[in-house]
Coordinates of C-alpha atoms in Angstrom, one line a residue:
M140 CA -6.2 -14.4 5.8
A141 CA -2.6 -15.1 5.1
T142 CA 0.1 -14.2 7.5
K143 CA 3.9 -14.2 6.8
A144 CA 6.1 -15.9 9.3
L145 CA 9.9 -15.4 8.6
F146 CA 12.5 -18.0 9.4
A147 CA 16.3 -17.8 9.0
L148 CA 17.8 -20.3 6.7
I149 CA 21.5 -20.8 6.1
L150 CA 22.0 -22.6 2.9
L151 CA 25.5 -23.6 1.8
C152 CA 25.4 -24.1 -1.9
V153 CA 26.4 -22.6 -5.2
F154 CA 24.1 -20.5 -7.4
K155 CA 25.3 -19.6 -10.8
D156 CA 24.1 -16.0 -10.6
V157 CA 26.1 -15.2 -7.5
S158 CA 29.2 -17.5 -8.0
A159 CA 30.2 -16.5 -11.6
F160 CA 33.4 -14.5 -11.4
W161 CA 37.0 -14.4 -12.3
R162 CA 40.2 -13.2 -10.6
M163 CA 42.3 -10.9 -12.8
E164 CA 45.9 -11.5 -11.7
C165 CA 48.1 -8.4 -12.0
R166 CA 51.4 -9.6 -10.6
G167 CA 53.4 -6.6 -11.8
R168 CA 53.3 -3.1 -10.5
T169 CA 53.5 -0.7 -13.4
G170 CA 54.5 2.1 -11.2
L171 CA 54.7 3.8 -7.7
A172 CA 54.1 7.4 -8.3
R173 CA 52.0 10.5 -7.4
I174 CA 49.8 10.1 -10.5
D175 CA 46.0 10.1 -10.5
P176 CA 44.5 10.9 -14.0
I177 CA 40.9 10.8 -12.5
M178 CA 41.1 13.0 -9.5
D179 CA 44.2 15.0 -10.5
A180 CA 44.2 14.9 -14.3
G181 CA 47.2 16.7 -15.8
V182 CA 48.9 17.6 -12.5
I183 CA 50.9 15.8 -9.8
S184 CA 48.7 14.0 -7.3
P185 CA 49.1 15.0 -3.6
H186 CA 49.8 11.4 -2.5
I187 CA 51.5 8.3 -4.0
H188 CA 49.7 5.3 -5.6
T189 CA 50.6 1.8 -6.4
V190 CA 49.4 1.2 -10.0
H191 CA 48.7 -1.9 -12.0
G192 CA 47.6 -2.5 -15.6
S193 CA 48.4 -0.7 -18.8
S194 CA 51.8 0.9 -19.5
G195 CA 49.7 3.8 -21.1
F196 CA 49.0 5.1 -17.7
S197 CA 50.1 8.8 -17.2
L198 CA 49.1 12.1 -15.7
S199 CA 46.4 12.6 -18.3
A200 CA 45.7 9.1 -19.4
T201 CA 42.7 8.5 -21.6
Y202 CA 40.9 5.3 -22.7
D203 CA 42.7 5.5 -26.1
Q204 CA 46.1 5.9 -24.4
L205 CA 45.5 3.0 -22.1
M206 CA 44.5 0.8 -25.1
D207 CA 47.6 1.9 -27.0
G208 CA 49.9 0.9 -24.1
S209 CA 52.6 -1.4 -25.2
C210 CA 52.0 -3.9 -22.4
T211 CA 49.9 -4.7 -19.3
S212 CA 51.0 -5.9 -15.9
C213 CA 48.0 -8.2 -15.8
A214 CA 47.8 -11.9 -16.9
V215 CA 45.2 -11.3 -19.7
K216 CA 47.0 -9.3 -22.3
Q217 CA 43.7 -7.8 -23.6
D218 CA 43.2 -6.1 -20.2
K219 CA 44.7 -2.6 -20.7
S220 CA 42.8 -1.2 -17.7
A221 CA 44.4 0.9 -15.0
Y222 CA 43.9 -0.1 -11.3
W223 CA 45.4 2.0 -8.6
T224 CA 45.2 2.6 -4.8
P225 CA 47.3 4.4 -2.1
A226 CA 50.4 2.5 -1.0
L227 CA 51.1 1.5 2.6
Y228 CA 54.0 2.9 4.7
F229 CA 55.6 2.3 8.1
Q230 CA 56.7 5.1 10.3
D231 CA 59.3 4.3 13.0
S232 CA 58.3 5.9 16.3
D233 CA 62.0 6.5 17.3
T234 CA 63.3 8.1 14.0
H235 CA 59.9 9.3 12.7
E236 CA 61.1 8.2 9.3
F237 CA 59.0 6.3 6.7
E238 CA 59.6 3.3 4.4
I239 CA 57.2 1.6 2.1
V240 CA 55.8 -1.8 3.1
P241 CA 56.6 -4.6 0.6
Q242 CA 53.7 -5.5 -1.6
I243 CA 53.2 -9.2 -2.1
G244 CA 52.1 -10.7 -5.4
G245 CA 50.9 -7.5 -7.1
M246 CA 47.1 -7.3 -6.8
L247 CA 44.0 -9.2 -7.7
A248 CA 41.0 -7.6 -9.3
Y249 CA 37.9 -9.8 -8.9
Y250 CA 35.3 -9.4 -11.7
L251 CA 32.1 -10.5 -9.9
L252 CA 29.1 -11.1 -12.2
R253 CA 26.4 -10.1 -9.8
G254 CA 22.9 -9.1 -10.8
D255 CA 20.9 -9.3 -14.0
N256 CA 22.1 -8.3 -17.5
V257 CA 25.6 -7.4 -16.4
T258 CA 27.1 -5.0 -18.9
A259 CA 30.7 -4.4 -20.0
F260 CA 32.3 -1.1 -19.2
P261 CA 31.9 1.3 -22.1
P262 CA 34.9 3.1 -23.7
G263 CA 36.1 5.9 -21.5
F264 CA 34.5 4.5 -18.3
Q265 CA 36.1 5.4 -15.0
M266 CA 35.1 5.3 -11.3
I267 CA 36.4 5.6 -7.8
A268 CA 35.5 3.9 -4.5
G269 CA 36.1 5.2 -1.0
S270 CA 36.7 8.7 0.3
N271 CA 40.2 10.1 0.5
Y272 CA 39.4 12.5 3.4
R273 CA 37.3 10.2 5.6
R274 CA 38.8 9.6 9.0
D275 CA 35.8 8.3 10.9
Y276 CA 33.4 5.4 10.8
T277 CA 29.8 6.4 11.2
V278 CA 27.9 3.1 10.8
G279 CA 28.2 1.8 14.3
D280 CA 31.2 0.7 16.3
P281 CA 34.1 0.0 13.8
K282 CA 35.5 -2.6 16.3
S283 CA 32.4 -4.6 16.3
P284 CA 31.2 -6.9 13.5
D285 CA 28.6 -5.6 11.1
P286 CA 24.9 -6.5 11.9
P287 CA 23.3 -9.0 9.6
Q288 CA 22.7 -7.6 6.1
S289 CA 19.0 -8.3 6.4
D290 CA 18.9 -5.7 9.3
W291 CA 20.6 -2.9 7.4
A292 CA 17.4 -1.4 6.0
A293 CA 15.6 -1.5 9.4
L294 CA 18.7 0.2 10.9
K295 CA 18.6 2.9 8.2
Q296 CA 22.1 1.9 7.1
T297 CA 21.7 1.7 3.4
S298 CA 22.6 5.2 2.3
Q299 CA 25.5 5.4 -0.2
G300 CA 27.7 6.9 2.5
D301 CA 27.0 3.9 4.8
L302 CA 27.5 1.3 2.1
E303 CA 30.8 3.0 1.0
Q304 CA 32.2 2.6 4.5
R305 CA 31.4 -1.1 4.6
A306 CA 33.0 -1.6 1.2
I307 CA 36.5 -1.5 2.7
G308 CA 38.2 -4.4 4.5
F309 CA 41.5 -5.1 6.3
N310 CA 42.0 -8.8 6.4
C311 CA 44.4 -10.3 8.9
L312 CA 46.4 -13.0 7.2
D313 CA 47.6 -16.2 8.9
Y314 CA 47.7 -19.0 6.4
H315 CA 47.8 -21.6 9.2
K316 CA 44.3 -20.7 10.4
P317 CA 40.9 -20.5 8.7
P318 CA 40.6 -17.2 6.8
E319 CA 38.7 -14.1 8.0
G320 CA 35.8 -13.1 5.8
S321 CA 36.4 -10.2 3.5
M322 CA 35.3 -6.7 4.7
F323 CA 35.0 -8.2 8.2
R324 CA 37.1 -5.4 9.6
H325 CA 36.8 -1.8 8.3
Y326 CA 39.8 -0.2 9.9
L327 CA 43.6 -0.7 9.7
P328 CA 44.7 -2.5 12.9
E329 CA 47.5 -1.2 15.0
K330 CA 51.0 -2.7 14.6
G331 CA 50.8 -4.6 17.9
F332 CA 47.7 -6.5 16.7
L333 CA 49.2 -7.2 13.3
D334 CA 52.5 -8.4 14.9
A335 CA 50.6 -10.8 17.2
N336 CA 48.0 -12.2 14.9
C337 CA 48.9 -11.6 11.2
P338 CA 52.2 -13.3 10.4
D339 CA 51.4 -13.2 6.6
G340 CA 50.5 -9.5 6.5
V341 CA 47.3 -7.6 5.8
R342 CA 45.1 -7.9 2.8
I343 CA 43.4 -4.6 2.0
E344 CA 40.1 -5.0 0.2
L345 CA 37.9 -2.6 -1.7
M346 CA 34.5 -3.3 -3.3
F347 CA 33.5 -0.9 -6.1
P348 CA 29.9 0.2 -6.7
S349 CA 28.2 -1.6 -9.6
C350 CA 24.9 0.2 -10.2
W351 CA 25.1 2.6 -13.1
D352 CA 23.2 5.5 -14.5
G353 CA 24.6 5.2 -18.1
Q354 CA 27.3 7.9 -17.9
T355 CA 31.0 7.1 -18.3
T356 CA 31.9 9.5 -15.5
A357 CA 30.5 12.4 -13.4
P358 CA 31.8 15.8 -12.3
D359 CA 32.5 14.4 -8.9
H360 CA 33.8 11.1 -10.4
K361 CA 31.4 9.1 -8.2
S362 CA 27.7 10.0 -8.7
H363 CA 27.3 8.1 -11.9
M364 CA 27.8 4.9 -9.9
A365 CA 26.0 3.6 -6.8
Y366 CA 26.2 0.6 -4.5
P367 CA 23.4 -2.0 -4.4
D368 CA 21.8 -2.2 -0.9
L369 CA 24.1 -5.1 0.2
V370 CA 27.4 -3.4 -1.0
G371 CA 28.4 -6.2 -3.4
N372 CA 25.0 -7.6 -4.1
G373 CA 21.4 -6.7 -3.7
V374 CA 19.0 -4.2 -5.3
C375 CA 20.2 -1.1 -7.2
P376 CA 18.6 2.3 -6.6
D377 CA 16.1 3.5 -9.2
S378 CA 18.4 6.3 -10.2
H379 CA 21.1 3.7 -11.2
P380 CA 19.1 0.8 -12.9
S381 CA 21.9 -0.8 -14.9
R382 CA 24.4 -3.3 -13.6
L383 CA 28.0 -3.3 -14.5
V384 CA 30.7 -5.8 -13.4
T385 CA 31.3 -5.7 -9.6
L386 CA 35.0 -4.9 -9.1
F387 CA 36.7 -6.0 -5.9
Y388 CA 40.4 -5.2 -5.3
E389 CA 42.7 -7.3 -3.1
T390 CA 46.3 -6.1 -2.3
I391 CA 48.5 -7.8 0.2
W392 CA 51.1 -5.9 2.2
D393 CA 53.9 -7.7 4.2
T394 CA 53.5 -5.9 7.5
N395 CA 55.4 -8.7 9.2
A396 CA 58.5 -8.3 7.0
K397 CA 61.9 -8.6 8.8
Q398 CA 62.6 -4.9 8.7
F399 CA 59.6 -4.2 10.8
Q400 CA 60.0 -6.9 13.4
G401 CA 61.0 -5.7 16.9
R402 CA 60.4 -2.0 16.0
T403 CA 57.7 0.3 17.3
G404 CA 55.7 2.5 15.1
E405 CA 52.6 2.5 13.0
F406 CA 51.4 1.7 9.5
I407 CA 50.0 4.6 7.5
I408 CA 48.3 4.7 4.2
S409 CA 50.1 7.1 1.8
N410 CA 47.3 9.7 1.9
G411 CA 48.3 10.3 5.6
D412 CA 45.6 8.0 7.0
P413 CA 46.5 5.8 10.0
T414 CA 42.9 4.7 10.5
G415 CA 42.1 3.0 7.2
F416 CA 38.7 4.8 6.9
G417 CA 40.1 6.9 4.0
Y418 CA 41.3 4.0 1.9
H419 CA 40.1 4.3 -1.7
G420 CA 40.8 3.1 -5.2
D421 CA 40.4 4.1 -8.8
F422 CA 39.6 2.3 -12.1
M423 CA 39.8 3.3 -15.7
S424 CA 38.6 0.7 -18.2
G425 CA 41.0 -0.4 -20.9
W426 CA 39.0 -3.3 -22.3
D427 CA 37.7 -3.7 -25.8
V428 CA 33.9 -3.6 -25.1
K429 CA 33.0 -6.7 -27.2
F430 CA 35.8 -8.8 -25.8
L431 CA 34.8 -7.9 -22.2
Q432 CA 31.1 -8.6 -22.8
E433 CA 32.0 -12.0 -24.3
A434 CA 34.1 -12.7 -21.2
I435 CA 31.1 -11.7 -19.0
D436 CA 28.8 -14.0 -20.9
T437 CA 31.2 -17.0 -21.1
C438 CA 33.8 -16.9 -18.3
T439 CA 31.4 -18.3 -15.7
N440 CA 33.4 -21.2 -14.3
E441 CA 32.8 -21.4 -10.6
S442 CA 36.6 -21.7 -9.8
G443 CA 37.1 -18.0 -10.7
D444 CA 40.5 -19.0 -12.3
I445 CA 41.2 -17.2 -15.5
R446 CA 42.8 -20.4 -16.8
D447 CA 39.3 -21.9 -16.8
C448 CA 38.0 -19.3 -19.2
P449 CA 38.4 -20.6 -22.8
L450 CA 38.2 -17.0 -24.2
F451 CA 41.2 -15.9 -22.2
V452 CA 43.2 -19.0 -22.9
N453 CA 42.3 -19.3 -26.6
E454 CA 43.0 -15.6 -27.2
G455 CA 46.2 -15.8 -25.2
P456 CA 48.5 -17.1 -24.2
L457 CA 48.2 -15.8 -20.7
Q458 CA 51.2 -13.7 -19.6
T459 CA 53.7 -15.2 -17.3
D460 CA 54.6 -13.5 -14.0
E461 CA 57.8 -12.4 -15.6
D462 CA 55.9 -10.7 -18.4
Q463 CA 53.7 -8.9 -16.0
D464 CA 56.6 -7.8 -13.8
A465 CA 58.4 -6.3 -16.8
C466 CA 55.6 -3.9 -17.7
Q467 CA 56.1 -0.4 -16.5
F468 CA 54.8 3.1 -17.4
D469 CA 57.0 6.0 -18.0
V470 CA 57.4 8.5 -15.1
P471 CA 57.0 12.2 -16.1
A472 CA 60.1 14.3 -15.7
A473 CA 58.6 16.3 -12.8
L474 CA 58.6 13.1 -10.8
A475 CA 61.9 11.6 -12.1
Q476 CA 63.8 12.2 -8.9
E477 CA 61.1 11.2 -6.4
D478 CA 61.6 7.6 -5.1
G479 CA 58.6 6.5 -3.0
S480 CA 60.4 3.2 -2.3
A481 CA 63.5 4.8 -0.8
Q482 CA 64.5 4.0 2.8
N483 CA 64.4 6.5 5.7
L484 CA 62.1 9.0 4.1
A485 CA 61.7 12.1 6.3
N486 CA 58.1 12.6 5.0
L487 CA 55.5 10.7 3.2
P488 CA 55.9 11.3 -0.6
G489 CA 54.2 14.7 -1.4
N490 CA 54.9 15.9 2.1
I491 CA 51.5 14.6 3.1
Q492 CA 50.7 15.2 6.8
I493 CA 49.3 12.4 9.0
Q494 CA 45.7 13.1 10.0
A495 CA 44.0 10.6 12.3
G496 CA 40.6 12.3 12.6
P497 CA 37.9 11.8 13.6
E498 CA 37.2 15.1 11.7
S499 CA 37.7 14.9 7.9
A500 CA 41.2 15.3 6.7
T501 CA 42.3 18.5 4.9
P502 CA 43.8 18.5 1.4
G503 CA 47.4 17.5 1.2
T504 CA 50.4 19.7 0.5
G505 CA 51.3 18.3 -3.0
D506 CA 52.2 21.8 -4.2
I507 CA 55.2 21.9 -1.8
P508 CA 58.4 20.2 -2.9
P509 CA 58.6 17.0 -0.8
V510 CA 61.5 15.4 0.9
L511 CA 62.4 12.8 -1.6
S512 CA 64.8 10.4 0.2
A513 CA 67.3 10.1 3.0
A514 CA 69.7 12.1 0.8
T515 CA 67.1 14.9 1.0
S516 CA 67.0 15.6 -2.7
F517 CA 64.1 17.8 -3.8
L518 CA 61.8 18.2 -6.7
G519 CA 61.8 21.3 -8.7
T520 CA 58.7 22.8 -10.3
F521 CA 56.2 20.2 -11.3
L522 CA 53.0 21.9 -12.5
G523 CA 51.5 21.1 -15.9
G524 CA 50.5 18.1 -17.9
D525 CA 52.4 15.1 -19.1
D526 CA 56.1 15.9 -19.2
P527 CA 58.6 14.0 -21.2
A528 CA 59.3 10.7 -19.6
T529 CA 62.7 10.0 -18.2
T530 CA 62.6 6.8 -16.1
S531 CA 60.4 3.8 -15.5
A532 CA 58.4 3.6 -12.3
A533 CA 58.1 0.2 -10.8
A534 CA 59.7 -0.7 -7.5
P535 CA 60.3 -4.4 -6.7
I536 CA 57.3 -6.4 -5.5
A537 CA 57.8 -9.4 -3.2
S538 CA 56.7 -12.6 -4.9
S539 CA 55.9 -14.4 -1.6
S540 CA 55.8 -13.9 2.1
A541 CA 57.6 -15.8 4.9
S542 CA 54.7 -18.2 4.8
S543 CA 54.5 -18.6 1.0
V544 CA 51.0 -18.9 -0.4
N545 CA 49.7 -19.3 -3.9
S546 CA 48.1 -15.9 -4.2
A547 CA 46.7 -16.7 -7.6
L548 CA 44.0 -18.5 -5.7
G549 CA 43.0 -15.3 -4.0
G550 CA 41.7 -14.7 -0.6
A551 CA 38.1 -14.3 0.4
F552 CA 35.2 -12.1 -0.7
I553 CA 31.9 -11.8 1.0
E554 CA 29.2 -9.2 1.6
S555 CA 28.6 -9.8 5.3
S556 CA 30.5 -11.0 8.3
S557 CA 31.1 -14.7 8.6
P558 CA 29.2 -16.4 11.4
S559 CA 32.5 -17.6 13.0
A560 CA 34.1 -14.2 12.9
S561 CA 31.0 -12.6 14.4
S562 CA 31.2 -14.9 17.4
S563 CA 34.6 -13.7 18.4
Q564 CA 34.5 -12.1 21.9
D565 CA 37.2 -9.5 20.9
F566 CA 36.9 -8.1 17.4
N567 CA 40.7 -7.4 17.4
V568 CA 41.4 -11.1 18.1
L569 CA 40.9 -13.8 15.5
A570 CA 38.0 -16.3 16.2
S571 CA 39.2 -19.6 17.5
P572 CA 40.4 -21.8 14.6
L573 CA 38.2 -24.7 13.7
A574 CA 40.9 -26.5 11.8
E575 CA 44.5 -25.8 10.7
T576 CA 44.9 -25.3 7.0
L577 CA 48.5 -25.5 5.9
V578 CA 49.5 -23.9 2.6
S579 CA 52.5 -25.5 0.9
S580 CA 55.3 -23.1 0.0
S581 CA 56.0 -25.2 -3.1
T582 CA 52.6 -24.4 -4.7
S583 CA 53.1 -22.7 -8.1
S584 CA 51.1 -19.6 -9.0
S585 CA 51.0 -20.9 -12.6
T586 CA 49.4 -24.2 -11.7
P587 CA 46.7 -23.6 -9.1
L588 CA 44.9 -26.5 -7.5
A589 CA 41.4 -27.3 -8.7
P590 CA 38.7 -26.4 -6.2
V591 CA 37.2 -29.2 -4.2
T592 CA 33.5 -29.3 -5.1
T593 CA 30.7 -31.5 -3.7
A594 CA 27.0 -31.3 -4.4
A595 CA 24.9 -29.3 -2.0
P596 CA 22.2 -31.1 -0.1
V597 CA 18.7 -30.7 -1.6
V598 CA 16.6 -28.3 0.4
T599 CA 13.2 -29.8 1.1
S600 CA 10.2 -27.5 1.8
E601 CA 6.7 -28.1 3.0
P602 CA 3.6 -26.9 1.1
G603 CA 3.1 -23.2 1.5
V604 CA 6.8 -22.4 2.1
S605 CA 9.0 -20.4 -0.3
Y606 CA 12.5 -19.1 0.1
E607 CA 14.0 -15.7 -0.7
I608 CA 17.7 -14.7 -0.8
V609 CA 18.6 -12.0 1.7
S610 CA 22.4 -12.0 1.5
T611 CA 25.3 -14.1 0.3
Q612 CA 28.9 -14.7 1.4
T613 CA 31.7 -16.4 -0.5
I614 CA 34.9 -17.6 1.1
T615 CA 37.9 -18.7 -1.0
N616 CA 40.6 -20.6 1.0
G617 CA 43.3 -22.1 -1.1
A618 CA 41.7 -24.5 -3.5
Q619 CA 38.4 -24.5 -1.6
V620 CA 35.7 -22.1 -2.8
E621 CA 32.7 -22.0 -0.4
E622 CA 29.6 -19.9 -0.9
I623 CA 26.9 -19.4 1.7
V624 CA 23.6 -18.0 0.6
W625 CA 21.4 -16.7 3.4
K626 CA 17.7 -17.2 2.7
E627 CA 14.6 -16.7 4.7
A628 CA 11.6 -19.0 4.5
I629 CA 8.3 -17.4 3.8
V630 CA 5.6 -19.5 5.5
Y631 CA 1.9 -18.8 4.7
V632 CA -0.4 -19.8 7.5
T633 CA -4.2 -19.9 7.0
E634 CA -6.2 -18.8 10.0
D635 CA -9.9 -19.5 10.3
S636 CA -12.0 -16.9 12.0
V637 CA -15.2 -18.0 13.8
T638 CA -17.8 -15.6 15.3
T639 CA -20.0 -16.9 18.2
V640 CA -23.1 -15.0 19.4
T641 CA -24.3 -15.7 23.0
V642 CA -26.8 -14.2 25.5
A643 CA -24.0 -13.0 27.8
P644 CA -22.1 -9.8 27.1
P645 CA -19.6 -10.4 24.3
K646 CA -16.2 -11.3 25.4
V647 CA -13.4 -11.4 22.8
N648 CA -10.5 -13.8 23.3
S649 CA -7.6 -13.5 21.1
E650 CA -4.6 -15.7 20.9
R651 CA -1.3 -15.0 19.2
E652 CA 0.5 -17.9 17.7
L653 CA 4.1 -17.7 18.4
H654 CA 6.5 -18.7 15.6
R655 CA 9.8 -20.1 16.5
R656 CA 12.9 -19.2 14.5
H657 CA 15.0 -22.1 13.3
A658 CA 18.1 -22.4 11.1
W659 CA 19.2 -25.1 8.8
R660 CA 22.8 -25.2 7.5
H661 CA 23.9 -27.3 4.6
R662 CA 27.6 -27.6 3.8
H663 CA 28.4 -27.6 0.1
H664 CA 32.2 -27.8 -0.1
G665 CA 34.4 -30.2 1.7
R666 CA 37.9 -29.3 2.9
S667 CA 40.8 -30.6 1.0

């Protein structure tokens, strides 16, 4: 009789099937406007978005229109996709006025090649992640770290609603300390915590579902996609058997900018959400399918740097930061006078009301002419489709923060809480730093450092032992890329059963062999 004994194994190494990825750099913001061609096609969106990608973006943008855009704000010129999320604002508690938080370095869109037979997005493909009206966290205590991913199924926390909530992260940035793992914190911290702990701002993170049912969209814009059971990795549901690229957005907001220092107030997402639970994002593919599939098949360098992909380089050149910054979409006439980056706004753009929950938020008031700026100019009628364009849309984006960092190298992406983060006594306080990592302000985004790589120790196993992956986590810190793969050892123990017959009444003695858990950790990457 064979019995399974499970042991926890922490293995620090790189596996090609989980480490293949690239970071699409989109340094420019093509626009800041109340436009959402997925959720509000043809009409003004209730809340404002920060938009990156193709200049073909519009109220009713289609795949063909994105592909026909004259430029893209991303580094690879063949990427005419559209990426958008709500913007972040600050409300002063004394004046009650709003101002947009500076966005640092545009955004990064990670293309993670997870799972088997990863397929390119088809023409016309679009999807969303997150829930605009969510104002509560229902998968445990949001101020406590997530349980180990291997426990999610036993805890009955693998429904799509549960996974969606864990696909959002608010990463506290301090470039002089080891980084937090991505999606470690699922809520927007209060200003006091950000002021005390996050001198380099907050990085908002969003993992998109990657399991696909074969349709380019759905009536609810969501149900054609599903998360695998570990959010960014794992097993797809039977209803969504195909695997597309796993998209992961990172956007950095300078919550420690000078204009916010010494002031009281709160940071609020532009959909009126001060909690962060309602953060969401949208994606419309603007790739040539054959080109993207070739990139999926060949751009597998473990650095994740697009400069290490021969296809992107040979079909380039890659666009400079200046090229990306110059790309903007045309703002429809109905929004020509609305300036979401103006100072001292009396209301959030669209006159969106702040709703902190925990009950779900109600739809916004986008059909009411909003207060546009401190000068209190107003919109006129803005119903209808794409109006003639009058102005370009982009507001300035900060290229660096006070503690400058080469954001081309990205931050971190994982699917579970890091061990060091989970050990923090207070979830609102960063775990004690193990070492200080200084990032030089002179590092150029156009010449990223090569990642430091060392071979992983060889894992030895005894006869009868095999290993199965239960979760993975990957941390990118400057030039260092570190991936941890959590495995469990499956040990087969053979037990001999002997029956003894005696004259005395039978007496059965049973003994239960206790199996002790142990953990091995192998470090793969050294620190530079």
